[in-house]
């Protein structure tokens, strides 16, 4: 017996068991574990872009080369200066598009814009993966 749980039409979680009752019990256990994670972990906090980007960087810096770390730090300073204390839960694709348009008007290169967009995508992807936001606004930005 298999059961599918759709989470906000983005994530899918499958539960298996020999009977429907067993599957329902596993679903209930999973829901309870998610509530406990929310209560105890990072999921309860409302992060600003500045806070979340710093948290994201600190959790990834040991997995990347020193050169990449320096490149990320440089790009993060630019992004943090622009987005600063805006709560990550309030970001829309429009905000990303406006940043890219304004940056292009400043005469920045396509490579520069691509680097900024790429880092934003990584930062917001991890926020979505941790259920701090429903979706990655960068993925929806033109």
Rosetta silent file (secondary structure, phi, psi, omega in degrees, C-alpha in Angstrom):
SEQUENCE: XXXXXXXXXXXXXXXXXXXXXXXXXXXXXXXXXXXXXXXXXXXXXXXXXXXXXXXXXXXXXXXXXXXXXXXXXXXXXXXXXXXXXXXXXXXXXXXXXXXXXXXXXXXXXXXXXXXXXXXXXXXXXXXXXXXXXXXXXXXXXX
SCORE:     score description
SCORE:     0.000 S_00000001
   1 L     0.000  137.066 -178.620    0.000    0.000    0.000 S_00000001
   2 E  -130.888  143.907  176.128    1.342    3.421   -0.928 S_00000001
   3 E  -132.011  144.444  179.996    0.156    6.902   -0.022 S_00000001
   4 E  -115.457  133.128  176.826    1.244   10.254   -1.455 S_00000001
   5 E  -115.813  119.536  176.796    1.253   13.459    0.537 S_00000001
   6 E   -93.162  131.070 -179.736    1.429   16.725   -1.442 S_00000001
   7 E  -112.694  103.602  178.375    2.965   19.629    0.428 S_00000001
   8 L    53.093   33.406  177.281    1.906   23.013   -0.961 S_00000001
   9 L    57.031   16.154  179.816    2.009   21.548   -4.486 S_00000001
  10 L  -115.510  -45.358 -175.189    5.800   21.734   -4.467 S_00000001
  11 E  -107.607  148.953  174.981    7.054   18.786   -2.462 S_00000001
  12 E  -123.991  136.623  178.176    5.972   15.169   -2.544 S_00000001
  13 E  -129.943  126.224 -179.214    6.439   12.753    0.271 S_00000001
  14 E  -104.093  141.051  176.628    5.638    9.072   -0.152 S_00000001
  15 E  -126.463  136.962 -178.232    4.686    6.714    2.646 S_00000001
  16 E  -121.825  148.528  175.572    4.577    2.947    2.309 S_00000001
  17 L  -168.879  167.794 -179.216    2.994    0.238    4.428 S_00000001
  18 L   -75.285  -29.939  179.556    1.260   -3.106    4.194 S_00000001
  19 L  -128.569  162.545  177.399   -2.128   -1.610    5.119 S_00000001
  20 H   -62.511  -36.199  178.820   -3.823    1.763    4.754 S_00000001
  21 H   -61.631  -44.310  179.455   -3.868    2.037    8.552 S_00000001
  22 H   -62.036  -41.241  178.835   -0.094    1.600    8.708 S_00000001
  23 H   -64.149  -44.052  179.676    0.381    4.277    6.044 S_00000001
  24 H   -62.353  -37.890  177.287   -1.887    6.700    7.908 S_00000001
  25 H   -63.860  -41.256  178.714    0.104    6.116   11.098 S_00000001
  26 H   -65.166  -39.356  177.489    3.350    6.895    9.276 S_00000001
  27 H   -62.613  -45.367  179.603    1.835   10.096    7.857 S_00000001
  28 H   -62.125  -41.862  177.787    0.710   11.151   11.353 S_00000001
  29 H   -62.340  -41.561  179.889    4.178   10.404   12.772 S_00000001
  30 H   -63.694  -45.146  178.228    5.802   12.431   10.022 S_00000001
  31 H   -58.668  -42.527  179.596    3.496   15.411   10.678 S_00000001
  32 H   -64.423  -40.815  179.439    4.341   15.256   14.372 S_00000001
  33 H   -65.467  -34.941  178.048    8.080   15.133   13.663 S_00000001
  34 H   -67.934  -37.924  177.027    7.762   18.193   11.415 S_00000001
  35 H   -63.143  -41.931 -179.910    5.972   20.113   14.164 S_00000001
  36 H   -66.434  -39.616  177.697    8.751   19.252   16.611 S_00000001
  37 H   -62.853  -42.452  179.704   11.432   20.352   14.140 S_00000001
  38 H   -61.953  -42.476 -177.000    9.615   23.646   13.630 S_00000001
  39 H   -69.037  -31.749 -172.948    9.340   24.253   17.345 S_00000001
  40 H   -99.944  -20.714 -168.762   12.978   23.459   18.057 S_00000001
  41 L  -110.883 -158.259 -176.518   14.875   24.606   15.001 S_00000001
  42 H   -69.765  -13.730 -172.224   15.531   27.390   12.593 S_00000001
  43 H   -70.554  -16.947 -179.017   12.083   27.105   11.089 S_00000001
  44 H   -83.723  -22.471 -173.927   10.427   29.272   13.734 S_00000001
  45 L   -81.678  141.882  173.540   12.581   32.334   13.179 S_00000001
  46 L   -94.168  107.546 -176.476   11.690   35.065   10.712 S_00000001
  47 L   -89.857  144.668  166.960   14.970   35.806    8.953 S_00000001
  48 E   -85.567  167.054  177.966   15.946   38.946    7.137 S_00000001
  49 H   -59.262  -42.582  179.886   17.908   38.542    3.926 S_00000001
  50 H   -58.348  -49.267 -178.751   21.040   39.655    5.752 S_00000001
  51 H   -64.126  -46.851 -176.128   20.602   37.081    8.541 S_00000001
  52 H   -67.785  -40.699 -179.643   19.661   34.202    6.260 S_00000001
  53 H   -63.866  -37.666  176.123   22.432   34.842    3.728 S_00000001
  54 H   -65.548  -44.674  177.999   24.988   34.865    6.563 S_00000001
  55 H   -60.674  -45.321  179.885   23.530   31.653    8.002 S_00000001
  56 H   -59.324  -47.791 -178.348   23.541   30.084    4.527 S_00000001
  57 H   -62.458  -46.083 -178.698   27.164   31.069    3.902 S_00000001
  58 H   -61.264  -33.608 -179.037   28.370   29.813    7.286 S_00000001
  59 H   -80.151  -12.687 -178.858   26.733   26.442    6.699 S_00000001
  60 H  -112.687  -14.401 -170.231   28.358   26.080    3.239 S_00000001
  61 H   -63.205  -28.210  179.956   31.771   27.679    3.531 S_00000001
  62 H   -74.265  -14.934 -178.146   33.570   24.507    4.616 S_00000001
  63 H   -96.048   -0.150 -176.791   32.416   22.728    1.438 S_00000001
  64 L  -124.830  158.391 -177.643   33.835   25.296   -1.004 S_00000001
  65 L   -69.758  158.197  177.472   37.310   26.440   -1.964 S_00000001
  66 H   -57.116  -36.611  178.850   38.822   29.608   -0.468 S_00000001
  67 H   -64.606  -44.469  178.541   38.570   31.338   -3.862 S_00000001
  68 H   -65.298  -37.426  176.519   34.872   30.544   -4.117 S_00000001
  69 H   -58.339  -45.885  179.904   34.401   31.715   -0.533 S_00000001
  70 H   -64.283  -40.925  177.400   35.916   35.087   -1.417 S_00000001
  71 H   -62.720  -42.549  178.527   33.755   35.372   -4.540 S_00000001
  72 H   -63.993  -43.582 -179.906   30.638   34.562   -2.505 S_00000001
  73 H   -59.903  -43.748  179.562   31.587   37.098    0.176 S_00000001
  74 H   -61.006  -49.054 -178.245   32.048   39.820   -2.446 S_00000001
  75 H   -67.372  -37.753  178.750   28.724   39.067   -4.129 S_00000001
  76 H   -63.193  -36.652  177.737   26.938   38.718   -0.784 S_00000001
  77 H   -60.620  -40.313  178.464   28.075   42.202    0.256 S_00000001
  78 H   -64.656  -48.733 -178.485   26.419   43.590   -2.872 S_00000001
  79 H   -65.123  -41.730 -179.482   23.215   41.624   -2.291 S_00000001
  80 H   -66.922  -35.513  177.710   23.112   42.434    1.424 S_00000001
  81 H   -64.248  -39.892 -177.888   23.579   46.126    0.730 S_00000001
  82 H   -76.815  -47.935 -173.058   20.625   46.077   -1.672 S_00000001
  83 H   -94.266  -26.539  173.151   18.236   43.730    0.172 S_00000001
  84 L    41.852 -115.162 -172.337   19.464   44.256    3.740 S_00000001
  85 L   -94.625   17.597  176.848   16.798   43.780    6.383 S_00000001
  86 L   -69.715  128.425  177.972   13.947   42.726    4.108 S_00000001
  87 E   -62.318  136.631 -176.652   12.332   39.566    5.542 S_00000001
  88 H   -65.265  -25.409 -179.991   12.951   36.619    3.237 S_00000001
  89 H   -71.478  -12.550 -178.001    9.290   35.610    3.503 S_00000001
  90 H   -99.409    0.663 -177.887    8.288   38.861    1.772 S_00000001
  91 L   -72.336  139.454  174.422   10.396   38.425   -1.373 S_00000001
  92 L  -121.544  163.421  174.720    8.661   38.272   -4.724 S_00000001
  93 H   -57.070  -35.034  179.212   10.021   37.549   -8.181 S_00000001
  94 H   -56.759  -40.783  179.768    9.441   41.267   -8.821 S_00000001
  95 H   -61.438  -41.409  179.095   12.039   42.187   -6.167 S_00000001
  96 H   -67.626  -44.503  179.594   14.665   40.059   -7.893 S_00000001
  97 H   -60.461  -41.918  179.368   13.745   41.456  -11.313 S_00000001
  98 H   -64.686  -42.011  177.023   14.008   45.045  -10.022 S_00000001
  99 H   -58.478  -47.496 -178.004   17.414   44.365   -8.514 S_00000001
 100 H   -65.150  -39.980  178.248   18.681   42.915  -11.808 S_00000001
 101 H   -64.580  -46.307 -179.907   17.228   45.819  -13.849 S_00000001
 102 H   -64.310  -39.033  179.792   18.724   48.453  -11.563 S_00000001
 103 H   -67.048  -38.687  177.259   22.069   46.683  -11.540 S_00000001
 104 H   -64.897  -40.241  178.736   22.050   46.496  -15.350 S_00000001
 105 H   -62.863  -27.403  177.356   21.253   50.236  -15.549 S_00000001
 106 L   -73.347   -5.938  178.172   24.364   50.856  -13.422 S_00000001
 107 L    92.786   14.942 -179.531   26.334   49.378  -16.315 S_00000001
 108 L   -72.977  150.881 -176.767   27.144   46.015  -14.779 S_00000001
 109 L   -75.882  163.597  175.951   28.067   43.137  -17.083 S_00000001
 110 H   -62.235  -35.864  178.804   25.932   40.100  -17.873 S_00000001
 111 H   -62.832  -43.020  178.341   28.491   37.984  -16.025 S_00000001
 112 H   -61.519  -46.059  178.980   28.077   40.121  -12.908 S_00000001
 113 H   -63.173  -40.700  179.485   24.290   39.840  -13.120 S_00000001
 114 H   -63.660  -40.432  178.535   24.524   36.095  -13.624 S_00000001
 115 H   -63.725  -45.213  179.299   26.753   35.745  -10.571 S_00000001
 116 H   -63.292  -46.241 -179.681   24.346   37.750   -8.402 S_00000001
 117 H   -63.005  -41.740  179.665   21.327   35.835   -9.656 S_00000001
 118 H   -61.376  -44.021  179.669   23.073   32.496   -9.140 S_00000001
 119 H   -67.669  -40.663  175.306   23.975   33.257   -5.554 S_00000001
 120 H   -57.942  -42.201 -179.570   20.455   34.536   -4.844 S_00000001
 121 H   -60.185  -45.760  179.124   19.093   31.308   -6.283 S_00000001
 122 H   -62.092  -44.422 -177.909   21.262   29.196   -3.942 S_00000001
 123 H   -63.078  -47.510 -178.510   20.358   31.278   -0.890 S_00000001
 124 H   -75.250  -28.267  176.972   16.608   31.171   -1.527 S_00000001
 125 H   -62.958  -41.898  179.296   16.656   27.518   -2.601 S_00000001
 126 H   -69.753  -34.443  175.980   18.006   26.568    0.813 S_00000001
 127 H   -64.223  -41.289  177.803   15.401   28.777    2.518 S_00000001
 128 H   -66.918  -39.592  179.391   12.655   26.979    0.563 S_00000001
 129 H   -63.194  -29.352  178.491   14.192   23.596    1.383 S_00000001
 130 L   -95.032   12.254  176.361   13.985   24.513    5.076 S_00000001
 131 L    58.258   30.552  173.561   10.382   25.662    4.640 S_00000001
 132 L   -81.342  -25.189  175.971   11.175   29.254    5.592 S_00000001
 133 L  -136.691  158.406 -177.614    9.516   30.298    2.333 S_00000001
 134 L   -76.159  -32.284 -176.713    7.015   28.539    0.068 S_00000001
 135 L  -153.696  165.631  179.069    9.024   28.880   -3.119 S_00000001
 136 L   -87.250  111.803 -178.121   12.229   30.297   -4.532 S_00000001
 137 H   -66.039  -23.695 -179.741   11.409   33.771   -5.939 S_00000001
 138 H   -68.979  -35.919 -179.886   14.552   33.715   -8.098 S_00000001
 139 H   -64.007  -24.977 -177.723   13.247   30.698   -9.998 S_00000001
 140 H   -97.828   -7.012 -177.759   10.166   32.719  -10.979 S_00000001
 141 L   -80.596  141.131  176.971   11.998   35.931  -11.889 S_00000001
 142 L   -89.087    0.000    0.000   12.516   36.821  -15.555 S_00000001
